[in-house]
Coordinates of C-alpha atoms and ligand atoms in Angstrom, one line a residue:
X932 CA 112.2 37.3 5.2
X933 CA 109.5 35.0 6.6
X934 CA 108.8 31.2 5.2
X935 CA 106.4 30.3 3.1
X936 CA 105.4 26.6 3.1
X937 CA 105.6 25.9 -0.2
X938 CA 106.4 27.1 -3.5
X939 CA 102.9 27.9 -4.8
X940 CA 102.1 31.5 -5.6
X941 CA 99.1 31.7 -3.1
X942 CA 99.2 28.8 -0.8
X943 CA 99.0 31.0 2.5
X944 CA 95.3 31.0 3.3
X945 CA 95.1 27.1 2.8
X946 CA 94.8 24.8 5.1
X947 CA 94.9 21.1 2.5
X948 CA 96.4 20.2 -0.3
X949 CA 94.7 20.1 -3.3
X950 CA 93.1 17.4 -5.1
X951 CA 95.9 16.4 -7.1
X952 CA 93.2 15.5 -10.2
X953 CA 92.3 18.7 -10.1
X954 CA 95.7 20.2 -9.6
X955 CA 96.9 18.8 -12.7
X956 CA 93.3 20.1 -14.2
X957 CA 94.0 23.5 -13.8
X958 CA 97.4 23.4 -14.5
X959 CA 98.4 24.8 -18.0
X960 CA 102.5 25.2 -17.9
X961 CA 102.0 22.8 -20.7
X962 CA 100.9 25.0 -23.3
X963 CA 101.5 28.3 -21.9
X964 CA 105.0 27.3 -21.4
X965 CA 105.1 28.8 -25.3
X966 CA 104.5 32.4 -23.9
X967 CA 107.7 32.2 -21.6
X968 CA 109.9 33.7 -23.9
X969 CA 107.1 37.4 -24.0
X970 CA 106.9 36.4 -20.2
X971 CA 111.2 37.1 -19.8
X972 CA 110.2 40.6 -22.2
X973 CA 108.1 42.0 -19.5
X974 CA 109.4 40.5 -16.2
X975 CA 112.8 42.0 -17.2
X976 CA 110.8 45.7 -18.0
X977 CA 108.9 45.3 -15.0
X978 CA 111.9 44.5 -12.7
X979 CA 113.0 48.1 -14.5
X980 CA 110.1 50.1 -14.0
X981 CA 110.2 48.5 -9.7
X982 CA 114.0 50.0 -9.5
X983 CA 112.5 53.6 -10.6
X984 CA 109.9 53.6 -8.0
X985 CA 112.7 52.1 -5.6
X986 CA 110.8 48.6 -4.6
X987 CA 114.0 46.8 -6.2
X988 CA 117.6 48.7 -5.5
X989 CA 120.0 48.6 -8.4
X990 CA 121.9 46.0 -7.6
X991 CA 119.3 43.9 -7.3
X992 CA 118.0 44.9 -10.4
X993 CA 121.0 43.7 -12.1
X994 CA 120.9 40.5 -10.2
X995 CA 117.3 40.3 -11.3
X996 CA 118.5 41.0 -14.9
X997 CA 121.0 38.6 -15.0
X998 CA 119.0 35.7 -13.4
X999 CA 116.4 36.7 -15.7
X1000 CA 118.7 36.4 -18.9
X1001 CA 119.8 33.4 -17.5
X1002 CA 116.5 31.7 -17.0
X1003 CA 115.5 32.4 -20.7
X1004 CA 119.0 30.9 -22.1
X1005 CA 118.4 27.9 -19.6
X1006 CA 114.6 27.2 -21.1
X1007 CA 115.9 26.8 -24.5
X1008 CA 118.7 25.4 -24.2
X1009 CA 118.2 22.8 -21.7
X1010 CA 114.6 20.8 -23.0
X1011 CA 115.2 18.6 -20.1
X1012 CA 115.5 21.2 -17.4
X1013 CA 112.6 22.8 -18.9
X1014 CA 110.7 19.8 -18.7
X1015 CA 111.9 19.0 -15.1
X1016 CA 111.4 21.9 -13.2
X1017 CA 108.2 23.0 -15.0
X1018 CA 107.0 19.8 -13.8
X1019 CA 105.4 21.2 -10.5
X1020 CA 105.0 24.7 -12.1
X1021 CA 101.6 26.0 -12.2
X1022 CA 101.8 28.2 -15.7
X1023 CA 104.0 30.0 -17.1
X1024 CA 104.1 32.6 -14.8
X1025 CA 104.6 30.4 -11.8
X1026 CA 107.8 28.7 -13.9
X1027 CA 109.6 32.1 -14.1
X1028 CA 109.2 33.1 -10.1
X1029 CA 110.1 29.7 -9.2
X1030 CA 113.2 30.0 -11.1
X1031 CA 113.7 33.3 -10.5
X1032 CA 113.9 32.2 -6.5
X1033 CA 116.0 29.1 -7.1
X1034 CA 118.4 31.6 -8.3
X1035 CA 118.0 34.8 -6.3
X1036 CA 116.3 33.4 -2.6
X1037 CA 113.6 35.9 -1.9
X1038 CA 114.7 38.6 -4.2
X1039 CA 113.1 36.4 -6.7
X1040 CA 110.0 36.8 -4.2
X1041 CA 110.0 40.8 -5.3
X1042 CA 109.3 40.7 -8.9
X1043 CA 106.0 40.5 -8.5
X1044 CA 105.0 43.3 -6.4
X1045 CA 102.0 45.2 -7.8
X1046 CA 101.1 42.8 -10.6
X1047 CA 99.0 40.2 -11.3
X1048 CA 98.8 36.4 -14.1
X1049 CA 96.1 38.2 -14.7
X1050 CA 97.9 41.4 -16.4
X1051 CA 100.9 39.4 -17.3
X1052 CA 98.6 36.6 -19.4
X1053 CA 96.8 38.8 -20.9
X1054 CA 100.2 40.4 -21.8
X1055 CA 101.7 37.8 -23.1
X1056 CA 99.2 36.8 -25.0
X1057 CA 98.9 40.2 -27.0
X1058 CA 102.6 40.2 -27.8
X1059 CA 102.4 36.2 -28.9
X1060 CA 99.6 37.4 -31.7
X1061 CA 101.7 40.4 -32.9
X1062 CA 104.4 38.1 -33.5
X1063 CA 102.3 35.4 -35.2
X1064 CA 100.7 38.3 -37.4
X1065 CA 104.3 39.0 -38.6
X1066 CA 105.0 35.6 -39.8
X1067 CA 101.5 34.7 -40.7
X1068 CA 102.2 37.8 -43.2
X1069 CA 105.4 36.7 -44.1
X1070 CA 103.8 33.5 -45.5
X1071 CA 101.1 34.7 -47.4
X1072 CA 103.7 37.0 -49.3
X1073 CA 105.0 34.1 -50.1
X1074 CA 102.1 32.7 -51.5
X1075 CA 101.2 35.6 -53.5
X1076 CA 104.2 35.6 -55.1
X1077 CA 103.9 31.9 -56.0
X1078 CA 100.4 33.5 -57.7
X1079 CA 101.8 36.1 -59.2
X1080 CA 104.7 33.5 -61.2
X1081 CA 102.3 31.6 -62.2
X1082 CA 100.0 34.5 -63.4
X1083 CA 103.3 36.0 -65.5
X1084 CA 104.4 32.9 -66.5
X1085 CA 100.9 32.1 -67.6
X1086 CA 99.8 35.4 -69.2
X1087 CA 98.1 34.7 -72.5
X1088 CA 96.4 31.8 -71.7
X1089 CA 92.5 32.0 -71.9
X1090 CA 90.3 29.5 -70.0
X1091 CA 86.7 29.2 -69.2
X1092 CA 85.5 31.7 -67.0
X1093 CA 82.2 29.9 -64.8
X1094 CA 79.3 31.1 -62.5
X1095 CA 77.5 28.3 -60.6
X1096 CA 80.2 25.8 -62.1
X1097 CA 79.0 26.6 -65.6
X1098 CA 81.5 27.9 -68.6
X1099 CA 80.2 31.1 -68.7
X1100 CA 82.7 33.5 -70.7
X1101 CA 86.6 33.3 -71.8
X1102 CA 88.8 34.8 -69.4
X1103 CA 92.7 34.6 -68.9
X1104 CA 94.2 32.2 -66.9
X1105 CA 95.9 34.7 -65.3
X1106 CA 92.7 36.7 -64.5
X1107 CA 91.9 33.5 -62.2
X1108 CA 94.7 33.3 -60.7
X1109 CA 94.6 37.1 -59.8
X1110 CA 91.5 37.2 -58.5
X1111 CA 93.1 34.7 -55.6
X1112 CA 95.7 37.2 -55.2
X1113 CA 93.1 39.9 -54.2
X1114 CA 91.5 37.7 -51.5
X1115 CA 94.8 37.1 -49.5
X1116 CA 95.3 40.8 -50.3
X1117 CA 92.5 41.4 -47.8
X1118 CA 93.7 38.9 -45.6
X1119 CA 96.9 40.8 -44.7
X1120 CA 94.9 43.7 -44.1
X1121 CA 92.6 41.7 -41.8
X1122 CA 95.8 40.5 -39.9
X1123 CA 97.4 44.0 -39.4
X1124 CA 93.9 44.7 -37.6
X1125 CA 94.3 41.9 -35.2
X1126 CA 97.8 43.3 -34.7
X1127 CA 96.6 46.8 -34.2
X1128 CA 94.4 45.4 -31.9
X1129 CA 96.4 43.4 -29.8
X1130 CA 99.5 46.2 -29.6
X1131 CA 97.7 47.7 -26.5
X1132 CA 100.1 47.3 -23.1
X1133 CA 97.4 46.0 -20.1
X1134 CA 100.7 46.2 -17.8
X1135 CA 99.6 48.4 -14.7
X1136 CA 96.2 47.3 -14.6
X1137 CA 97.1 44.7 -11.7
X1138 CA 94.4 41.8 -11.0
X1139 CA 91.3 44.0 -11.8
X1140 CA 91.3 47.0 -10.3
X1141 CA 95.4 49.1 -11.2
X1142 CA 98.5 49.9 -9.9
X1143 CA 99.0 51.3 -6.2
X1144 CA 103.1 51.7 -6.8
X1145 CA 102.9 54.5 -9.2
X1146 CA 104.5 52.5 -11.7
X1147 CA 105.3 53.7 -15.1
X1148 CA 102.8 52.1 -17.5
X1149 CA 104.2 54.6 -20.4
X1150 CA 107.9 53.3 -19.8
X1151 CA 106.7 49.3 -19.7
X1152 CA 104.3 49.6 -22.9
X1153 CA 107.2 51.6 -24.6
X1154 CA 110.0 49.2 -24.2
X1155 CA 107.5 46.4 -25.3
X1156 CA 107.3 47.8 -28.2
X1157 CA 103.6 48.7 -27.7
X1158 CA 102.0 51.9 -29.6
X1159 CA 99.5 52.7 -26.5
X1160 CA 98.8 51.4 -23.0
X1161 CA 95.2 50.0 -21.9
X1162 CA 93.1 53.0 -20.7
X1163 CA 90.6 50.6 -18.2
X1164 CA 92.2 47.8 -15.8
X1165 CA 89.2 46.2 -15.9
X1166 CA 88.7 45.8 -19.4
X1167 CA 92.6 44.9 -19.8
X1168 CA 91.7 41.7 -18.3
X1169 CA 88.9 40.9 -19.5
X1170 CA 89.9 41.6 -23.3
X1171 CA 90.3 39.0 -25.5
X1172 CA 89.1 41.0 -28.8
X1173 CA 92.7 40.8 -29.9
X1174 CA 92.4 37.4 -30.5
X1175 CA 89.3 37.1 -31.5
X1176 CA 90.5 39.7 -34.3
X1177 CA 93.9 37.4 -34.9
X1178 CA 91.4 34.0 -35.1
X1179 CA 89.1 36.0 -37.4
X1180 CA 91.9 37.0 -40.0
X1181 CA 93.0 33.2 -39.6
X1182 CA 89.4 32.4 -40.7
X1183 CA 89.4 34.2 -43.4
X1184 CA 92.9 33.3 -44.8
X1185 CA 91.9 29.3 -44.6
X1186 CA 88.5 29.9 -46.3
X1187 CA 90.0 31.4 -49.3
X1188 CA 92.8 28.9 -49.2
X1189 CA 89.6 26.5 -48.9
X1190 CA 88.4 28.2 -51.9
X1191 CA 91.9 28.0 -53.7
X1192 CA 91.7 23.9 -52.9
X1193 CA 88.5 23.5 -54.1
X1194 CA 89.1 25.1 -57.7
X1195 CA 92.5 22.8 -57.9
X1196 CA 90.7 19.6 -57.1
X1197 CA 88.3 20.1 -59.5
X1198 CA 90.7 21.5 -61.9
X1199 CA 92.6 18.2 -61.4
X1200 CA 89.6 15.9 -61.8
X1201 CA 89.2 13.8 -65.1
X1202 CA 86.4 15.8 -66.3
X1203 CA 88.6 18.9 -66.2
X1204 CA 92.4 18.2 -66.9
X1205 CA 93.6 21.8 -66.4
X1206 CA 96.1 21.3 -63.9
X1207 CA 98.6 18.2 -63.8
X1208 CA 99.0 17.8 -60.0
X1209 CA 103.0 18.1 -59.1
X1210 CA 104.3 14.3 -57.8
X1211 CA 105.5 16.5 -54.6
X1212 CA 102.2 17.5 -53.1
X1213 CA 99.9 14.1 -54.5
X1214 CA 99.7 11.0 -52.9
X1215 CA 98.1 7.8 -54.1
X1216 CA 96.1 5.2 -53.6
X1217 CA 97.1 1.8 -51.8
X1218 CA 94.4 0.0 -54.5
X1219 CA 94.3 1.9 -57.7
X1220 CA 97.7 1.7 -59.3
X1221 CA 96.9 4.4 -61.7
X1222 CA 95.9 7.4 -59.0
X1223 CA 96.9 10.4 -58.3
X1224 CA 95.6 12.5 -55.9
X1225 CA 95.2 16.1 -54.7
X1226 CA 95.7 15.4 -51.1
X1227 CA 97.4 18.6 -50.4
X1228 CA 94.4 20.9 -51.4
X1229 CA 92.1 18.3 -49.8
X1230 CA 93.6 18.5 -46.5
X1231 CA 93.7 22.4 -46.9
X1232 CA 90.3 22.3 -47.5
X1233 CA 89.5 19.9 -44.7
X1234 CA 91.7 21.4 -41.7
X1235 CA 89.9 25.0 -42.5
X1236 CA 87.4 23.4 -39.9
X1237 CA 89.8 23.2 -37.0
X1238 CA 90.3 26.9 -37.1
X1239 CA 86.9 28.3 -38.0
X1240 CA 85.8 25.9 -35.2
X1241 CA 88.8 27.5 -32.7
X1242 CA 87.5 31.3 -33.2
X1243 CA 83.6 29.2 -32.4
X1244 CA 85.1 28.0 -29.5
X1245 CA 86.7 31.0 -28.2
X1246 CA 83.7 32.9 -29.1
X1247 CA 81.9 30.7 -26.5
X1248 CA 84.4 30.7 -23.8
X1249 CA 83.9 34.4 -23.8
X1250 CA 79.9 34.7 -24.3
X1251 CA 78.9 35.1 -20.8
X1252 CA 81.7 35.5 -19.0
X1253 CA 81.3 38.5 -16.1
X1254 CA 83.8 41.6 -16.4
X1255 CA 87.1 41.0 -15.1
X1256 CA 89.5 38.1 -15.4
X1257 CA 88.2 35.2 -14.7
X1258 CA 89.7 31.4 -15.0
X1259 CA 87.7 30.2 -18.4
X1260 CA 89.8 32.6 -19.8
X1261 CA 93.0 30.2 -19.5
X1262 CA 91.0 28.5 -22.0
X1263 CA 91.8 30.9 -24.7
X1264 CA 95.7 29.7 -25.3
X1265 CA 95.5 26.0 -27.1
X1266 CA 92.8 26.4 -29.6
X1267 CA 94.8 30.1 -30.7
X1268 CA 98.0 28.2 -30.5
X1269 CA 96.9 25.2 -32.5
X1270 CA 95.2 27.8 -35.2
X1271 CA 98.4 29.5 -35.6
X1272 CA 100.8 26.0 -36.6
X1273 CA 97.6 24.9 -38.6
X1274 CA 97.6 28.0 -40.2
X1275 CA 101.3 28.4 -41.2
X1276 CA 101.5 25.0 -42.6
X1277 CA 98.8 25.4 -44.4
X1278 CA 99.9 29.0 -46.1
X1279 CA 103.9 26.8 -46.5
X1280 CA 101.9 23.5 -48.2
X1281 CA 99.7 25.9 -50.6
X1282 CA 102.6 28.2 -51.5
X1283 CA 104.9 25.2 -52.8
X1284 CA 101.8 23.0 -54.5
X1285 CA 100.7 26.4 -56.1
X1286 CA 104.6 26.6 -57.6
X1287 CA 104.9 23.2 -58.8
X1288 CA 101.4 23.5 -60.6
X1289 CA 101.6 23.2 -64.3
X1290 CA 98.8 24.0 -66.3
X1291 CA 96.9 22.2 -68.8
X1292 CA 97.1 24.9 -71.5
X1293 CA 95.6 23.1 -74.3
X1294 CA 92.6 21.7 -72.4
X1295 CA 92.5 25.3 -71.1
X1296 CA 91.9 26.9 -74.2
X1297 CA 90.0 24.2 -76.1
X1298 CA 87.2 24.8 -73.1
X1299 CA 87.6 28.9 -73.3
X1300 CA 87.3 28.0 -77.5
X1301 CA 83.5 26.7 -76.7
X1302 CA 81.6 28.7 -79.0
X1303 CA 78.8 28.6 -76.3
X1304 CA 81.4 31.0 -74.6
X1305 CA 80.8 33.8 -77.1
X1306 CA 77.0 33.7 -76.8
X1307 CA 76.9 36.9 -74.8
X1308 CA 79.7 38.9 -77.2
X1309 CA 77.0 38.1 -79.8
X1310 CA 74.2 40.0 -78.0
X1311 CA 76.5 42.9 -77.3
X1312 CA 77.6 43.0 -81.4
X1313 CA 73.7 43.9 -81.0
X1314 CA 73.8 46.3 -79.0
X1315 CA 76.6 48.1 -80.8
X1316 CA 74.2 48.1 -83.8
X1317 CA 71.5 49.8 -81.5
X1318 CA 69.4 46.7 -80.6
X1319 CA 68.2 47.3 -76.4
X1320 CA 70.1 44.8 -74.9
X1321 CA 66.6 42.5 -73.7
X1322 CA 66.2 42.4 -77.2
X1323 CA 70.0 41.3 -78.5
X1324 CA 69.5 38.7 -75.7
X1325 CA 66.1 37.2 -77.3
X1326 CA 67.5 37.3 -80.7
X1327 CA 70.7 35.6 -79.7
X1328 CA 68.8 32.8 -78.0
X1329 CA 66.7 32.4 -81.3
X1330 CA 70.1 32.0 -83.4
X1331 CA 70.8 29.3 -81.1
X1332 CA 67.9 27.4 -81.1
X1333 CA 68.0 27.2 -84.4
X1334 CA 71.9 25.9 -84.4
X1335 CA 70.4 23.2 -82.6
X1336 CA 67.4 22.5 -84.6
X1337 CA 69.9 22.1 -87.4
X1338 CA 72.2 20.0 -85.1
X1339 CA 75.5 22.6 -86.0
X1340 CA 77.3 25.0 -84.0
X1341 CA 76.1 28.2 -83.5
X1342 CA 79.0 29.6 -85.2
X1343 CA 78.6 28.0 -88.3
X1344 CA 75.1 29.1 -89.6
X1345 CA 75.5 31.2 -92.3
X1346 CA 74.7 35.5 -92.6
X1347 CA 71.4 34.6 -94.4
X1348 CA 70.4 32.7 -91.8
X1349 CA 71.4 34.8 -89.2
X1350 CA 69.6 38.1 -91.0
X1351 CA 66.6 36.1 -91.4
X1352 CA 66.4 36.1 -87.3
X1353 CA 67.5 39.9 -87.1
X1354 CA 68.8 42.2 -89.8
X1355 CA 71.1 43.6 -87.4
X1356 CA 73.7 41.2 -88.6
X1357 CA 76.2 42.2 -90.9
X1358 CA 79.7 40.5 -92.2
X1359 CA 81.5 42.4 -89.4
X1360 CA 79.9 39.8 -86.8
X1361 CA 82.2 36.9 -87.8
X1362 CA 85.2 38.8 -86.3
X1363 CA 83.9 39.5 -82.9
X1364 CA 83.3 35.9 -82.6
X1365 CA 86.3 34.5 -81.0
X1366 CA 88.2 33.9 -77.6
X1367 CA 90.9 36.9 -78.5
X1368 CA 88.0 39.3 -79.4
X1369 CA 86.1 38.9 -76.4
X1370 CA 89.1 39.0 -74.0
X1371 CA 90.2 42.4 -75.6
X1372 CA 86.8 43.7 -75.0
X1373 CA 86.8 43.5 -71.3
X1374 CA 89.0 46.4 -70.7
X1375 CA 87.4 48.0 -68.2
X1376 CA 89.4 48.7 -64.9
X1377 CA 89.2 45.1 -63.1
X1378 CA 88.2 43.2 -66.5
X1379 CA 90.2 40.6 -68.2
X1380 CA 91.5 42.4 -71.2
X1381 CA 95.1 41.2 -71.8
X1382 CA 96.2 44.8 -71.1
X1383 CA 94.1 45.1 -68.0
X1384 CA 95.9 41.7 -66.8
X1385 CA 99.1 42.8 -67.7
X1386 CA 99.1 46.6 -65.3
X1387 CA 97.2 44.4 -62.6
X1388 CA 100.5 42.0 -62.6
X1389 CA 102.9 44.8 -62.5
X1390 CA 100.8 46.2 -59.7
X1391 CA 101.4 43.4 -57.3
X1392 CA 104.8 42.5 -58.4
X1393 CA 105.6 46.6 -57.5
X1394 CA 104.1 46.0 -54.5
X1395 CA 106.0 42.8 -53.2
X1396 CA 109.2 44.4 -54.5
X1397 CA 108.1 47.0 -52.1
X1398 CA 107.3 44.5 -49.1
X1399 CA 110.9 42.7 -50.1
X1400 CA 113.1 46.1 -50.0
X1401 CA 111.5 46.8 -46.9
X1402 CA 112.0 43.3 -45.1
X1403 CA 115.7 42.3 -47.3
X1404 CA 113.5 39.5 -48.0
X1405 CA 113.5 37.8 -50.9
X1406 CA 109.5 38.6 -53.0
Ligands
LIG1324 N1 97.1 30.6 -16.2 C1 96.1 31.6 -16.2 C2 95.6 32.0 -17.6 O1 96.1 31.4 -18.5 C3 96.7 32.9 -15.6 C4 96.6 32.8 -14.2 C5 95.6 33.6 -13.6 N2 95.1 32.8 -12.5 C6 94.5 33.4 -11.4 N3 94.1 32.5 -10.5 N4 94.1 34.6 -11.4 O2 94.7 32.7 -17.7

């Protein structure tokens, strides 16, 4: 076996040392170090894959092995070792080889025949977003379910529907709440694409350019636990869609949860009253004895930046860049990382404030009872009675001008006063002037008719049951 001078994975061709600023520059063991437990998944299938093609003999596969398993037990279980001996490690890559030689000599020197960091990142890095899909998905079911309680436990309650931050028409509380649900609905769809897209096996593509051992890219991706393997070495390391997709979905689950904030900090304000924020998730203020705040959705609201600004930022590390691997590309890890915590404490933090929310049903209902509310069921009691809509709309906006004149509500002029604007009305109108009436109208598929609520809350409770008899979790 000949010497090598140092420990460095390609310190041959180099004459100095160097500069130890800029060593410590490109150095990233201290964030990829996170990937080391998918880097143990495919050195261990890749030691497997070198015995079939007889670069490694079977014993020395099962010295590999064991080393291997020893490594990973080691790197959790020993912080301080970790710490240590990744202190002159390059990445994460680097970390594993040297181990792998403190514990084998130059066997440990063989395990990385045929391959490249630039196949084995790029690896890693697919397998880490699979896994975060999985529990990023895991949270939001959680979340929906907290939705979904508060919907059944809810149901009934009618509240001011708004466009543009207007009361615009009664709908149910639960409808509201609902319409969340459908939005991180979408989400998990969103995520299983990023998944889908990173669940592609780039092992066997080498630095750029493939494999020259024969080796069995089928056999790697399968015990992966990858559906396909990369069809183009050179894309396979130059690919970061995968996490693109993953920082996308992440995107989109924080700007609803943005969205979600927003309506509770208003709903908490003063001026509203229609949630009582839960002691557990408000804070208040070192001045003003008597506040309480909604911290939690405000700092939901405000971290949605750091992760719309880490798919930016990725998206700008990659604009430009030539085909192939190329070093920027280290720069996709922290930012995806950082997005991911961010991310899952966000999704924890909503879940919980979302369950401890109670809701303000009196101030609720007293806005949905705003007779202002009805304004439109008036114009379509037109209709019904054969008046062309433009028309019912006109008249209804006479009848209330004329409330007005006469300083009263709406509700309250009398028949003769309303026939004298259109002889359309007749004593039947009084009844389809009230929250309950125009709730039960809305019953087309989607609408907020009581019943229409009702199936859409069965619908997702069937399908968490579903998710939770799948998983044994709880839904
Ligand atoms: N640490 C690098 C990364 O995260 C992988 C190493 C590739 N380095 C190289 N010189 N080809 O992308």
């Amino acid at each position: 076996m000949t010497e090598r001078k140092d420990d460095r994975l390609w310190g041959g061709r180099f004459e100095r040392e160097p500069n130890a600023q800029f060593d410590a520059f490109q150095r990233s063991f201290t964030f990829d170090r996170r990937l080391l437990v998918y880097e143990i998944a495919v050195d261990s299938v890749w030691a497997i894959a070198l015995e079939k093609i007889g670069i490694l003999t079977g014993a020395e596969l099962s010295q590999m092995m064991d080393a291997l398993v020893k490594i990973s037990k080691r790197a959790q279980a020993d912080t301080a070792w970790l710490e240590k001996f990744g202190a002159d490690a390059e990445d994460v890559h680097h970390f594993v080889e040297k181990a792998l030689v403190e514990e084998l000599g130059p066997l440990g020197w063989k395990l990385h025949t045929g391959r490249s960091r630039n196949e084995l990142v790029a690896t890693d890095l697919r397998l880490f977003v699979m896994d975060s899909v999985l529990e990023i998905k895991r949270g939001l079911y959680a979340l929906l379910s907290a939705l979904l309680e508060q919907a059944k436990g809810n149901i009934g309650a009618p509240m001011a529907g708004m466009t543009h931050l207007q009361h615009a028409q009664p709908i149910l509380l639960s409808h509201f709440l609902l319409a969340h649900t459908e939005a991180f609905k979408r989400d998990i769809t969103r995520l299983q694409h990023a998944s889908e897209s990173a669940d592609e096996c780039p092992m066997g593509s080498g630095a750029l350019a493939g494999n020259s051992f024969a080796i069995d890219r089928q056999f790697i991706a399968h015990y992966l636990c990858f559906s396909r393997i990369t069809a183009n070495s050179l894309d396979a390391v130059s690919d970061r869609d995968f996490a693109l997709d993953y920082l996308f979905a992440l995107t989109g689950i924080v700007t609803h949860l943005s969205r979600l904030a927003e309506d509770f900090v208003i709903f908490a304000s003063q001026e509203f009253s229609y949630v009582i924020l839960p002691d557990e998730y408000s804070t208040g203020s070192s001045l003003m004895p008597q506040k309480k705040n909604p911290d939690c959705w405000e700092l939901i609201r405000g971290k949605t930046g750091r992760i719309t600004g880490a798919l930016l930022g990725l998206l700008t590390t990659l604009k430009g860049l030539p085909t192939s691997y190329q070093r920027d590309l280290q720069e996709d890890k922290e930012a995806l990382f950082a997005a991911h915590d961010q991310v899952a404490d966000m999704i924890a933090v909503a879940t919980g404030a979302v369950a401890a929310t109670k809701f303000n049903a009196q101030r609720l209902k007293s806005a949905a009872s705003n007779p202002a509310l009805l304004a439109t069921e008036a114009a379509d009691y037109l209709v019904h009675k054969g008046i062309p809509f433009r028309q019912a709309h006109d008249i209804v906006g006479k009848v209330l001008r004329e409330a007005e004149k006469q300083n009263i509500s709406w509700t309250a002029l009398p028949l003769d006063a309303l026939k004298k604007i259109s002889p359309a009305f007749a004593a039947d109108f009084a009844q389809s002037l009230n929250v309950e009436a125009a709730l039960s109208t809305k019953k087309v598929p989607g609408g907020t008719a009581p019943e229409n609520v009702r199936a859409a809350i069965a619908d997702l409770e069937a399908r968490l049951n579903k998710k939770a008899s799948k998983t044994g979790a709880k839904p």
